[in-house]
mmCIF file of C-alpha atoms and ligand atoms in Angstrom:
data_model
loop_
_atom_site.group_PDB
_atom_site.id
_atom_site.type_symbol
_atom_site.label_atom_id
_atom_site.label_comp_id
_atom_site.label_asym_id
_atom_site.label_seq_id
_atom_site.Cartn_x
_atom_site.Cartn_y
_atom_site.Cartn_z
ATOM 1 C CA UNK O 235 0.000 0.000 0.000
ATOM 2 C CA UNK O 236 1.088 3.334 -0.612
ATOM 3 C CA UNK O 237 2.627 5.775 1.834
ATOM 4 C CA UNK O 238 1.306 9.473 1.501
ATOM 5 C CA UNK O 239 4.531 12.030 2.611
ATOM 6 C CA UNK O 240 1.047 13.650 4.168
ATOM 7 C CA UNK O 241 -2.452 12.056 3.955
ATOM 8 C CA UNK O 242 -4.922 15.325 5.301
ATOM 9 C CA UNK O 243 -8.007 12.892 5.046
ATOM 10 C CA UNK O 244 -8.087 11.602 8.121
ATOM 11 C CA UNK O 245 -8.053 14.992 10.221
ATOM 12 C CA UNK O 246 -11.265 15.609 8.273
ATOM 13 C CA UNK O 247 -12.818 11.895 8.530
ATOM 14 C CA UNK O 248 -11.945 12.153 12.285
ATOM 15 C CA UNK O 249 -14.540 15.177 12.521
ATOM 16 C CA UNK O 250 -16.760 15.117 9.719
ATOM 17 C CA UNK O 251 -20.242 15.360 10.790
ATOM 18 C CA UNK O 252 -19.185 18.403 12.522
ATOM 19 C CA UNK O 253 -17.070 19.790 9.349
ATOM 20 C CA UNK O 254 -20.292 19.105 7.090
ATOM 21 C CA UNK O 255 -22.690 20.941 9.676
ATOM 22 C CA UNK O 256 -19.931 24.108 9.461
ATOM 23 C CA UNK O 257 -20.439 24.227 5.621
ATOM 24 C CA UNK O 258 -24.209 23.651 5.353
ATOM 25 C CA UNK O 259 -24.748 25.982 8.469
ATOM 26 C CA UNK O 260 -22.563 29.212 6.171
ATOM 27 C CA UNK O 261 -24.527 28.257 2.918
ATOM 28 C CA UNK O 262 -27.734 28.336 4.508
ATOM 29 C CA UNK O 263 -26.883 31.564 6.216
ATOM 30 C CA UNK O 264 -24.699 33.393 3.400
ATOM 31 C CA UNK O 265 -22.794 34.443 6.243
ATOM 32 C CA UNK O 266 -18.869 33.912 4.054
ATOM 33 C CA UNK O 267 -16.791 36.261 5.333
ATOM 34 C CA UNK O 268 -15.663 37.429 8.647
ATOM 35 C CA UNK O 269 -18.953 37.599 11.457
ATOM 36 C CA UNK O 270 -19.249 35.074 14.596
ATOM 37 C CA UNK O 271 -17.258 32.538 13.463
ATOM 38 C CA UNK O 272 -14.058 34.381 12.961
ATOM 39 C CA UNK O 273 -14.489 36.371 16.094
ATOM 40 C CA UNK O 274 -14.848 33.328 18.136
ATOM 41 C CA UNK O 275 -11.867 31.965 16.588
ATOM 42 C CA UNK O 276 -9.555 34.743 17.252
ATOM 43 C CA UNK O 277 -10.876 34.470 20.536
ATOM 44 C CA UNK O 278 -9.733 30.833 21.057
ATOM 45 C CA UNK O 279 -6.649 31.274 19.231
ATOM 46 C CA UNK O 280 -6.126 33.729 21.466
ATOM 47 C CA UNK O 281 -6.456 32.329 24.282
ATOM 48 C CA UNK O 282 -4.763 28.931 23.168
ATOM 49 C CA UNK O 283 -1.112 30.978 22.188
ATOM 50 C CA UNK O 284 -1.488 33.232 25.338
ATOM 51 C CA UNK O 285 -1.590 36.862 24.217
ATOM 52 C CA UNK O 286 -4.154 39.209 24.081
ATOM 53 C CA UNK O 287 -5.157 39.710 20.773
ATOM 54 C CA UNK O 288 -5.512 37.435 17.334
ATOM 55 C CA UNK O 289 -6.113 38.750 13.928
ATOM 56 C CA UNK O 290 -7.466 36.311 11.508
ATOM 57 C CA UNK O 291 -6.017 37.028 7.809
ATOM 58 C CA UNK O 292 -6.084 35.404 4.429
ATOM 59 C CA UNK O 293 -2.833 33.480 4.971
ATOM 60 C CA UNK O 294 0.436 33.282 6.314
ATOM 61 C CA UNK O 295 2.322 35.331 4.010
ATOM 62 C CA UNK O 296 -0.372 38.026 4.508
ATOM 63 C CA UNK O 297 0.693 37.357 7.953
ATOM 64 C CA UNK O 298 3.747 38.667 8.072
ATOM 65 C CA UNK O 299 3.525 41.310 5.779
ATOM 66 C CA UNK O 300 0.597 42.638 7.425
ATOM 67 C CA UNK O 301 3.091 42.877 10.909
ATOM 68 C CA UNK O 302 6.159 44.502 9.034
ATOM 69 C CA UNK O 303 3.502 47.211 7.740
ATOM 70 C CA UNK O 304 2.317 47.626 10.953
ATOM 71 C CA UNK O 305 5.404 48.216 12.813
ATOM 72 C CA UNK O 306 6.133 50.401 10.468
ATOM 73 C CA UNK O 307 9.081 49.025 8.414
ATOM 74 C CA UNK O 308 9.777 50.914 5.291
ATOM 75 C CA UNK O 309 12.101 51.393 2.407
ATOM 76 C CA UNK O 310 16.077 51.203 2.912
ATOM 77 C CA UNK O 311 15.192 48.933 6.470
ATOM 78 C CA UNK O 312 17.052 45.737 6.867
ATOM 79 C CA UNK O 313 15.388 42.930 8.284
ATOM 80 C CA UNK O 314 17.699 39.801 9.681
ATOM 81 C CA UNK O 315 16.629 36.677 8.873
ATOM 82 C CA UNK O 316 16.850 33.245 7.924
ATOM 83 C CA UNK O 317 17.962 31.243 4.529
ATOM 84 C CA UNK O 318 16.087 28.088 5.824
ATOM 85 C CA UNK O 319 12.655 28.402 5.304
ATOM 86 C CA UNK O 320 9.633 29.185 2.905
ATOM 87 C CA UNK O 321 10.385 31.961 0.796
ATOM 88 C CA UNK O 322 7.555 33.965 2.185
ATOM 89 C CA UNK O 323 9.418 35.156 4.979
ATOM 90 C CA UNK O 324 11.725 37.039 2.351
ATOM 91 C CA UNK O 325 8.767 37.937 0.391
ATOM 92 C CA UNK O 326 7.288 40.758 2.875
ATOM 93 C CA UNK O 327 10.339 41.839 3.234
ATOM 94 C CA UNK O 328 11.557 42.880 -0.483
ATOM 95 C CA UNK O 329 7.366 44.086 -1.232
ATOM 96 C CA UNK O 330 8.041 46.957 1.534
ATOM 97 C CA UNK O 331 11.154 47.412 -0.432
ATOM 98 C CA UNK O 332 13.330 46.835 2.492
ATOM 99 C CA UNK O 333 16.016 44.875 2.855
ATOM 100 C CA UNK O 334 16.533 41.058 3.585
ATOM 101 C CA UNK O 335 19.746 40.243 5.845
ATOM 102 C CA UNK O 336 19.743 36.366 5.839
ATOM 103 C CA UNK O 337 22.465 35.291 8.229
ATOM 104 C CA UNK O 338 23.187 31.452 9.078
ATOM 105 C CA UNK O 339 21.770 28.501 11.127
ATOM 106 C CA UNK O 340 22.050 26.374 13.673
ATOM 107 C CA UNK O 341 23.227 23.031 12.388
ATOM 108 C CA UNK O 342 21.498 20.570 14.436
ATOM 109 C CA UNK O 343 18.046 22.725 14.668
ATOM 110 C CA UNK O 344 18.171 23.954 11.003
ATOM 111 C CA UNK O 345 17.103 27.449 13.137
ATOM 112 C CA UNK O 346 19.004 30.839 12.925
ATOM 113 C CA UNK O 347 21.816 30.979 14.717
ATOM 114 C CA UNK O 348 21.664 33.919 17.324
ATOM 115 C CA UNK O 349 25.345 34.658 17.220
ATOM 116 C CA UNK O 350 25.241 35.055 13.469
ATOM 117 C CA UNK O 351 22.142 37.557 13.835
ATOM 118 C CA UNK O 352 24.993 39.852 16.061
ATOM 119 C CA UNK O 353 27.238 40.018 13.762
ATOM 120 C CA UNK O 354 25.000 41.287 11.170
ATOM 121 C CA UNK O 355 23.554 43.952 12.999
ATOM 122 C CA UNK O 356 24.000 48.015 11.091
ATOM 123 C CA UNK O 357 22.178 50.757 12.223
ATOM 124 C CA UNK O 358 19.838 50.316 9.438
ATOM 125 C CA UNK O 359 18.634 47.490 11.164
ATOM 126 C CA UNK O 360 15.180 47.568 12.410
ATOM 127 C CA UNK O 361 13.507 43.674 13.195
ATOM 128 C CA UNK O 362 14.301 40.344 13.157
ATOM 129 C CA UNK O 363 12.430 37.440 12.216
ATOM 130 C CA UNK O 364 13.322 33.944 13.433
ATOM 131 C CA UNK O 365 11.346 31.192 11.830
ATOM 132 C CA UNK O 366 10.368 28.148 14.154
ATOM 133 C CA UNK O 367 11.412 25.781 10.989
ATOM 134 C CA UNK O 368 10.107 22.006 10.933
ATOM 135 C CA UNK O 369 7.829 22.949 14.032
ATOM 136 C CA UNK O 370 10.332 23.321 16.706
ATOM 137 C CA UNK O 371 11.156 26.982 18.773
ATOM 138 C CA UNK O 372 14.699 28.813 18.112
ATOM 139 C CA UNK O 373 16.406 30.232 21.167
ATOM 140 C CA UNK O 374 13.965 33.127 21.396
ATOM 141 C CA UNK O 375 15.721 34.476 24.984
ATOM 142 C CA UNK O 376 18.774 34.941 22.902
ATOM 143 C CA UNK O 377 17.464 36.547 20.164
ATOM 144 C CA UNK O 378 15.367 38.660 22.366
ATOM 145 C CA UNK O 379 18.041 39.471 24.321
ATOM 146 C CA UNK O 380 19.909 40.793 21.272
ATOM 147 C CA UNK O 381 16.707 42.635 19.965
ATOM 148 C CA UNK O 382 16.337 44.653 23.438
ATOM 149 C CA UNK O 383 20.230 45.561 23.366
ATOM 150 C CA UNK O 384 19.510 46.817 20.062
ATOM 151 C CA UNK O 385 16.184 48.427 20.199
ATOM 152 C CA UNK O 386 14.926 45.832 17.138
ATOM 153 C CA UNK O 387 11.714 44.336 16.720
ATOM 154 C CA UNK O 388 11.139 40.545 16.662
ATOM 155 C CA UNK O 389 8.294 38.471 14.399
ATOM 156 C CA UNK O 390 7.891 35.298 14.921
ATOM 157 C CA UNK O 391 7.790 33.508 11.780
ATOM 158 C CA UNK O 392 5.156 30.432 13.300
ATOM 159 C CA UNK O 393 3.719 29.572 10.525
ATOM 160 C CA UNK O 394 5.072 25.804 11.087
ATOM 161 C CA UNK O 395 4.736 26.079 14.830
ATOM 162 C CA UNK O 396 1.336 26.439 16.428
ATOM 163 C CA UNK O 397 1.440 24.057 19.538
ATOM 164 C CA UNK O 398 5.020 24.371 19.605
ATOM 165 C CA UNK O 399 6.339 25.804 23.261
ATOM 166 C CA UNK O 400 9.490 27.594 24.325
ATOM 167 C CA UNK O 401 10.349 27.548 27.972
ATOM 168 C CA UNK O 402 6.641 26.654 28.730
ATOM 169 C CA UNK O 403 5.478 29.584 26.542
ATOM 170 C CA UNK O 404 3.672 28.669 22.895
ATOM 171 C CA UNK O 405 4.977 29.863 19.625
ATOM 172 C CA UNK O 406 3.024 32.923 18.786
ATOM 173 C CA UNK O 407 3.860 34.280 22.556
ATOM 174 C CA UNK O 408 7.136 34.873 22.531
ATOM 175 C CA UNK O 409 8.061 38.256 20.230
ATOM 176 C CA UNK O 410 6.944 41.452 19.562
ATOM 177 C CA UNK O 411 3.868 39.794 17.246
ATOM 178 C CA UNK O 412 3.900 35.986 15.355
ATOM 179 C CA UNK O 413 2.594 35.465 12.154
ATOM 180 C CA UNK O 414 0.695 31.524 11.845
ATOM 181 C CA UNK O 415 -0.583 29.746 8.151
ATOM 182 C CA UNK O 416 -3.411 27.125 7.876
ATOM 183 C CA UNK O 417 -2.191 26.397 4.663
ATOM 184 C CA UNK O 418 -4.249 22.704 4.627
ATOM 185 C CA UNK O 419 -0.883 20.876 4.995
ATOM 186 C CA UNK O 420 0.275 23.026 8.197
ATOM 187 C CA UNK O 421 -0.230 21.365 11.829
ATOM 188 C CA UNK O 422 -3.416 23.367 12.164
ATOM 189 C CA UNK O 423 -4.779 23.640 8.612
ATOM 190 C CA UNK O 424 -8.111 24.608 7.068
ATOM 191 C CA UNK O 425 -9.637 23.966 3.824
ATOM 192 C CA UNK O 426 -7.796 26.657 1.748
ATOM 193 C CA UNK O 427 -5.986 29.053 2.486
ATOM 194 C CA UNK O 428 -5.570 31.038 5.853
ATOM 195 C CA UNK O 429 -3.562 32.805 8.442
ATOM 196 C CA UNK O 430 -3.763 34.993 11.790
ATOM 197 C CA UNK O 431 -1.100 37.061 13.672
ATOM 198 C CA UNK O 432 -1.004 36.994 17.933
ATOM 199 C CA UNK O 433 0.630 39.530 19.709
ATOM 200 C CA UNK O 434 0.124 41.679 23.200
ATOM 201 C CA UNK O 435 0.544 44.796 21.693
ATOM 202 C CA UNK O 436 -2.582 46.886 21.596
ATOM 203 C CA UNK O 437 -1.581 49.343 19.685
ATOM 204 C CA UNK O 438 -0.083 46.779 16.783
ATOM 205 C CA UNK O 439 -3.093 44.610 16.491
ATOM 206 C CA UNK O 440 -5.102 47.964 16.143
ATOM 207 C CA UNK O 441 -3.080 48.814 13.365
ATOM 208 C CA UNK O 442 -3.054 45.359 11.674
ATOM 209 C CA UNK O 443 -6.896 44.801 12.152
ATOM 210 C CA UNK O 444 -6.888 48.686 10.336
ATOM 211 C CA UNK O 445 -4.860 47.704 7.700
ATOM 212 C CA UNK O 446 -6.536 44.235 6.665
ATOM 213 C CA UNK O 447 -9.038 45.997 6.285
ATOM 214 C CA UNK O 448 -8.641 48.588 3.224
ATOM 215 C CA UNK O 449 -7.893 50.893 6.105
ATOM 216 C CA UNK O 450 -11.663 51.372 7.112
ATOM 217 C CA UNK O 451 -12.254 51.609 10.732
ATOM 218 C CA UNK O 452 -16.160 52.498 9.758
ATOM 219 C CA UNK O 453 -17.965 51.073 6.183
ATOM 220 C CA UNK O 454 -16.325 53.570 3.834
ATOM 221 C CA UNK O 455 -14.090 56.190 5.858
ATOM 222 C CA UNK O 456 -10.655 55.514 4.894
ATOM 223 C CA UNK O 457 -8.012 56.496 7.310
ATOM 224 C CA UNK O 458 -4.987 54.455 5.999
ATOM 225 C CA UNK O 459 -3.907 52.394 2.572
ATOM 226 C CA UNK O 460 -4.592 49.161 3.310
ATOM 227 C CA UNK O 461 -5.171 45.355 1.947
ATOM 228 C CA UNK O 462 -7.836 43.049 1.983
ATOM 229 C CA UNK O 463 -6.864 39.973 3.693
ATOM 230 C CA UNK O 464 -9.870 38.145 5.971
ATOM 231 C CA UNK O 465 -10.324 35.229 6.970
ATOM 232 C CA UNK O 466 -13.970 33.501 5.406
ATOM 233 C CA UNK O 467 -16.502 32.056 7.721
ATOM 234 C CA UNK O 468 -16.090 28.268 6.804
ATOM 235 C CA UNK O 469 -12.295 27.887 7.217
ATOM 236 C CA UNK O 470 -12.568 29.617 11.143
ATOM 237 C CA UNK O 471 -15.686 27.091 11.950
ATOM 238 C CA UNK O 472 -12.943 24.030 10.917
ATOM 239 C CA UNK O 473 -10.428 26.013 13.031
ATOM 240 C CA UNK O 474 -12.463 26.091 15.694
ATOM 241 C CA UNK O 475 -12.726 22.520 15.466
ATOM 242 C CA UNK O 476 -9.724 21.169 14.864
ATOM 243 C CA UNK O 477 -8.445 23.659 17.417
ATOM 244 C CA UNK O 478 -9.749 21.574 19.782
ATOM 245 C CA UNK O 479 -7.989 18.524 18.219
ATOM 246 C CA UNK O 480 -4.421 19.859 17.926
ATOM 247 C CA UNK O 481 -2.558 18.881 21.174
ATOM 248 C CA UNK O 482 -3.654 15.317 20.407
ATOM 249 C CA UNK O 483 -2.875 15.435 16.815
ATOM 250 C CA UNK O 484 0.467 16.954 17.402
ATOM 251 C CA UNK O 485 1.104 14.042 20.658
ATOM 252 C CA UNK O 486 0.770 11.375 17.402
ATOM 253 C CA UNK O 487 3.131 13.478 15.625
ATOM 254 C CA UNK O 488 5.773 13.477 18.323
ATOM 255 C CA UNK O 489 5.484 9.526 19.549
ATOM 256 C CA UNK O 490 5.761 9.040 15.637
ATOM 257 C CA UNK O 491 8.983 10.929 15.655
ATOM 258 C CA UNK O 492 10.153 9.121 18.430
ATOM 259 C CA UNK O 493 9.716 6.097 17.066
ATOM 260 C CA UNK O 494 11.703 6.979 13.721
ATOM 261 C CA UNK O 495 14.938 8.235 16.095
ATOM 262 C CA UNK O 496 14.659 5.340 17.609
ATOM 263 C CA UNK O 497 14.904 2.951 14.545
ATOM 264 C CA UNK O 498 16.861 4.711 12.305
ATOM 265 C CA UNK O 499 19.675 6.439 15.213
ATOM 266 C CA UNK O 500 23.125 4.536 13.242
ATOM 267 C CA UNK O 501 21.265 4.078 10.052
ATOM 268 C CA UNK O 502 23.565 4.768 7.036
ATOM 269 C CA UNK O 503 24.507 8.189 7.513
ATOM 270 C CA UNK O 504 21.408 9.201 8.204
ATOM 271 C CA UNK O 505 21.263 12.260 11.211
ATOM 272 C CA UNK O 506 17.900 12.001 13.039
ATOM 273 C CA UNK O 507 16.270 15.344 14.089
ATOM 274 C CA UNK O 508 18.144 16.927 17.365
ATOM 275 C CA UNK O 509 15.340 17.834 19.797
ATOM 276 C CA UNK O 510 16.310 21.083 21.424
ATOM 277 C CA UNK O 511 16.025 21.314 25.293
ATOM 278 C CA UNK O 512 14.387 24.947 25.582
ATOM 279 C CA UNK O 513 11.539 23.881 22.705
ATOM 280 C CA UNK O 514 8.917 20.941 22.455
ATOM 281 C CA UNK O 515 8.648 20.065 18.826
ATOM 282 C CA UNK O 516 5.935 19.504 16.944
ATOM 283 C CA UNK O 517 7.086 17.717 13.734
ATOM 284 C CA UNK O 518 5.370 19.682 11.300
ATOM 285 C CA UNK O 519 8.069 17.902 9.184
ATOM 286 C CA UNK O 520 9.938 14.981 10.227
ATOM 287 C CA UNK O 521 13.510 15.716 8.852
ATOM 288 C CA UNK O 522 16.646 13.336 7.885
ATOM 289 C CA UNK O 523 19.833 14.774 6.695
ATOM 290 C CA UNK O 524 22.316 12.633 4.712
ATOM 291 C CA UNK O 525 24.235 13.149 1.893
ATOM 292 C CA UNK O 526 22.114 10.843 -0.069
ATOM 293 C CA UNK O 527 18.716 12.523 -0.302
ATOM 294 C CA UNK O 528 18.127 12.936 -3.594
ATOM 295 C CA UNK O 529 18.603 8.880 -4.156
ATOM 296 C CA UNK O 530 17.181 8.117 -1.004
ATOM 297 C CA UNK O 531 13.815 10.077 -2.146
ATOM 298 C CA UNK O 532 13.577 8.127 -5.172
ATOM 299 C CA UNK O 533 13.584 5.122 -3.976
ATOM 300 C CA UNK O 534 11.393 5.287 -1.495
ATOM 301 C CA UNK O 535 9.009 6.678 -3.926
ATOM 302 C CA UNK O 536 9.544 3.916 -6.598
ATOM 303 C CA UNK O 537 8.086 2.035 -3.821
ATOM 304 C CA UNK O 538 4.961 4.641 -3.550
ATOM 305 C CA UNK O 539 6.254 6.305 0.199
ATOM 306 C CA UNK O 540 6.316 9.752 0.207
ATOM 307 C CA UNK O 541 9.168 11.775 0.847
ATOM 308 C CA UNK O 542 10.450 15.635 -0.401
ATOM 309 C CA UNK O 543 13.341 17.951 0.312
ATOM 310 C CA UNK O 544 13.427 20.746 2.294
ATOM 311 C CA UNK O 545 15.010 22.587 1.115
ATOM 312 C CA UNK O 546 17.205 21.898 -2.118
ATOM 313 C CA UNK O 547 18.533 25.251 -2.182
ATOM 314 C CA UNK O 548 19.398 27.902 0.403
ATOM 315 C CA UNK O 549 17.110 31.221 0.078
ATOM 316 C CA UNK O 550 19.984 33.465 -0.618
ATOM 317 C CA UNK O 551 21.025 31.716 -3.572
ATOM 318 C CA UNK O 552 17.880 31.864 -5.113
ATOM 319 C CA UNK O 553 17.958 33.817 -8.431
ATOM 320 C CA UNK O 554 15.564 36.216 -7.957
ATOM 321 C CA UNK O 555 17.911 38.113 -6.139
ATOM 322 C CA UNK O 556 19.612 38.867 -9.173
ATOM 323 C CA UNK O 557 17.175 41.702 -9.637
ATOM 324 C CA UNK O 558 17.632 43.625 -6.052
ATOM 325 C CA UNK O 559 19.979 46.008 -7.299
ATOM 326 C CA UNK O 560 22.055 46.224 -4.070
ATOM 327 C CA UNK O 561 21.640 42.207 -3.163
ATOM 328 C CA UNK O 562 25.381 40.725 -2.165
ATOM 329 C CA UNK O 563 25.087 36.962 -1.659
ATOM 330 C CA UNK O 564 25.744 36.115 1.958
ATOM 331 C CA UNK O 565 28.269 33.168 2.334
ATOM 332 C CA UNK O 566 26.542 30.932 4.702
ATOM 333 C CA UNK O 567 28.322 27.818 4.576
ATOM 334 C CA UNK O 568 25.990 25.805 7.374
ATOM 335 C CA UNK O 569 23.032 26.212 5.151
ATOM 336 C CA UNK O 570 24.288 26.049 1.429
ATOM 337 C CA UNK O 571 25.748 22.607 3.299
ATOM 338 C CA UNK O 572 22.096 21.434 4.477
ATOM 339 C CA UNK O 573 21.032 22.184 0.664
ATOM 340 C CA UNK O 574 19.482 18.675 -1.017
ATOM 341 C CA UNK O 575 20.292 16.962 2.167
ATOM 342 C CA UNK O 576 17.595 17.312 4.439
ATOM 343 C CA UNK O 577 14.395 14.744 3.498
ATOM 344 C CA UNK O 578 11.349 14.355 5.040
ATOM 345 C CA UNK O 579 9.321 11.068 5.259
ATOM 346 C CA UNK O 580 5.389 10.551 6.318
ATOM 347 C CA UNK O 581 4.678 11.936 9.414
ATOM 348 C CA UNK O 582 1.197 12.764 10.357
ATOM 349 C CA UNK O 583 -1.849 12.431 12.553
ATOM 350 C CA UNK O 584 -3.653 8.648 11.780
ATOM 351 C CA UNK O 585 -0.125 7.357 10.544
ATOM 352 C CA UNK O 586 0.081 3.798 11.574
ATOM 353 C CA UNK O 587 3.195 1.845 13.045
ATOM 354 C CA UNK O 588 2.664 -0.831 10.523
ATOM 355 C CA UNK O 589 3.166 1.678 7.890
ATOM 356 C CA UNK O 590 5.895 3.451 9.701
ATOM 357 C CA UNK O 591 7.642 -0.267 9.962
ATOM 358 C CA UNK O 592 7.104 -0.286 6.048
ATOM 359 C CA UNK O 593 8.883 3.029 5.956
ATOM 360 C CA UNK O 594 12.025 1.890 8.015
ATOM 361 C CA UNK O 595 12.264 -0.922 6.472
ATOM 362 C CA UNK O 596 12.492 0.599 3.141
ATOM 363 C CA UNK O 597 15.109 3.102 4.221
ATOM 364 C CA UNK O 598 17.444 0.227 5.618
ATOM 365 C CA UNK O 599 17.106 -1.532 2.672
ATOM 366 C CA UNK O 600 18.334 1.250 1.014
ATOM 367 C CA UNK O 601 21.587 1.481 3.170
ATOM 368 C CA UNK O 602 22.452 -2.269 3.188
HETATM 369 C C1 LIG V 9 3.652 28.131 5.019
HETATM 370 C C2 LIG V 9 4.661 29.129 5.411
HETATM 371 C C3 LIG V 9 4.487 30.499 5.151
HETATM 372 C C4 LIG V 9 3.390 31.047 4.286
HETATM 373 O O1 LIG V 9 2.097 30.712 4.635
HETATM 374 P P1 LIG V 9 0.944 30.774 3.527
HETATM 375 O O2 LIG V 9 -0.305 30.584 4.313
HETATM 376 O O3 LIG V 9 1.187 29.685 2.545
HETATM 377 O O4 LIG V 9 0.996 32.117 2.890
HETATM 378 C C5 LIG V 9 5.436 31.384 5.640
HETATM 379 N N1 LIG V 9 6.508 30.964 6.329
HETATM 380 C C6 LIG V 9 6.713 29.654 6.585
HETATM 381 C C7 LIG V 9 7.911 29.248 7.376
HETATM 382 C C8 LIG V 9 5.809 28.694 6.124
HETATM 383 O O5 LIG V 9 6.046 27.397 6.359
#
């Protein structure tokens, strides 16, 4: 039987009567966007991460942008960041047309490496965003630390983290404002696309809820230049609901990862993922690092298992670079190393341990 990298059916089998009642309940009601639904889920969200405020959006990458606008960032800024992760987190960066400083990781996490953010500090620097890659914290006191010394803002780039905790604290609770996706294939997903940013900061989620808005506080005054980017009705009812489901789904995630260190520790060359000791992790991806990735993906999907690389290529050497006038390509040796080397295999709520078995024994059968 085949092995799905991700198989998203059962999270809805697993609550379907409920899912069908959302749907039926917003057609009957034409109530699509925003209303009830999306309150009470900002609400929960809320509440769940630990700050005071949650602003639904349209998605992840809205997300973040919608922060960076909000704080104010602006042309000629320079943002410090990572080369190891989606390239959304550059994205908002360039479309305020300031600058992206991608400095290296950590690599054991995959996560930026707080010394390296330091070192690239100019006084053009205004934020920093740390991305909580694969589902597991980076060392937010030392990059907060940094920050205050340095009077810098710091985002949270969650989007592959809700659940996640630092210290005790959740992802989403531990910066200046977090930015979360439910793409579907995220921990907490909906049925399309979506997003929210948490943060304590009155006067920020003020000024985000403003600008997501078309910059209407009232139908029709205008007090800004904003974006539309809401969140509809039906993907915050399956929030809400699967909301409720997450701790457990993400508990099935970690005993599967457990399981997998366990097997394949000595296997090949294969490096299992290093749980940090300040973070939980929440295996949004489960990740393998050798230096046979490429092969190793294609044989395990000859025999219909699932795996992909994240990443095959390091963010700053993408080419779209080329056209930032000013761009100098970093040398970040750590993560053009991880490049085509890191692999992810199934991992997922509902995954069995027979078909986990099936997966190690593939993989060993490729080392022997
Ligand atoms: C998914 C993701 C995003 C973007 O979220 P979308 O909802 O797809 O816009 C941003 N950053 C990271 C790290 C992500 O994994």
């Amino acid at each position: 039987m085949a092995i799905p990298l991700l198989d998203l059916t059962n999270q809805y089998f697993e609550l379907k009567e409920e899912s069908d009642a959302i749907w039926f309940d917003v057609m009957e009601n034409s109530a699509y966007i925003g209303g009830p639904r999306v309150a009470q889920l900002e609400k929960e969200l809320a509440e769940y991460v630990g700050v005071k405020h949650c602003i639904a959006c349209a998605n992840g990458t809205d997300a973040l942008f919608l922060i960076l606008e909000a704080l104010g960032i602006k042309r000629g800024d320079e943002i410090i960041t990572t080369p190891w992760t989606f390239f959304a987190t550059i994205e908002c960066i360039t479309h305020l047309g300031a600058k992206p400083v991608m400095v290296d990781i950590d690599p054991r996490s995959y996560n930026i490496d707080p010394a390296a953010i330091e070192a690239a500090i100019t006084p053009n620097t205004k934020a920093i965003i740390p991305v909580h890659i694969y589902g597991q914290c980076c060392d937010m006191d030392a990059i907060n630390d940094i920050a205050k010394r340095h009077n810098l803002f710091v985002i949270e780039d969650a989007c592959q983290a809700m659940g996640a905790a630092y210290k005790g604290k959740r992802a989403g609770a531990l910066a200046d404002a977090a930015a979360f996706s439910f793409y579907p294939t995220k921990n907490l997903g909906c049925g399309g696309d979506g997003g929210c940013i948490t943060t304590d900061n009155d006067e920020v989620a003020a000024r985000i809820r403003l600008i997501a808005t078309h910059g209407m506080p009232q139908p029709y005054r205008h007090t800004a230049f904003g974006v539309n980017s809401r969140l509809d009705a039906l993907q915050a009812g399956l929030l809400s609901l699967r909301l409720a489901k997450l701790d457990e789904w993400n508990g099935q995630r970690a005993a599967e990862a457990a399981y997998y260190n366990e097997q394949l520790a000595g296997v090949g060359d294969l490096i299992t993922p290093h749980g940090e000791d300040f973070s939980t992790h929440i295996y949004h991806l489960y990740i393998l690092k050798t230096d046979h990735a490429p092969e190793l993906q294609q044989y395990l999907r000859d025999q219909g298992i699932g795996a992909a690389i994240y990443y095959p290529l390091a963010l700053h050497e993408q080419e779209c670079f080329d056209l930032l006038p000013d761009y100098v390509k970093p040398s970040l040796p750590i993560a053009e190393e991880c490049a085509n080397k890191t692999l992810a295999i199934p991992c997922f709520p509902g995954l069995t341990r027979e078909q986990q078995d099936e997966v190690i024994a593939a993989i060993k059968k490729f080392f022997t």
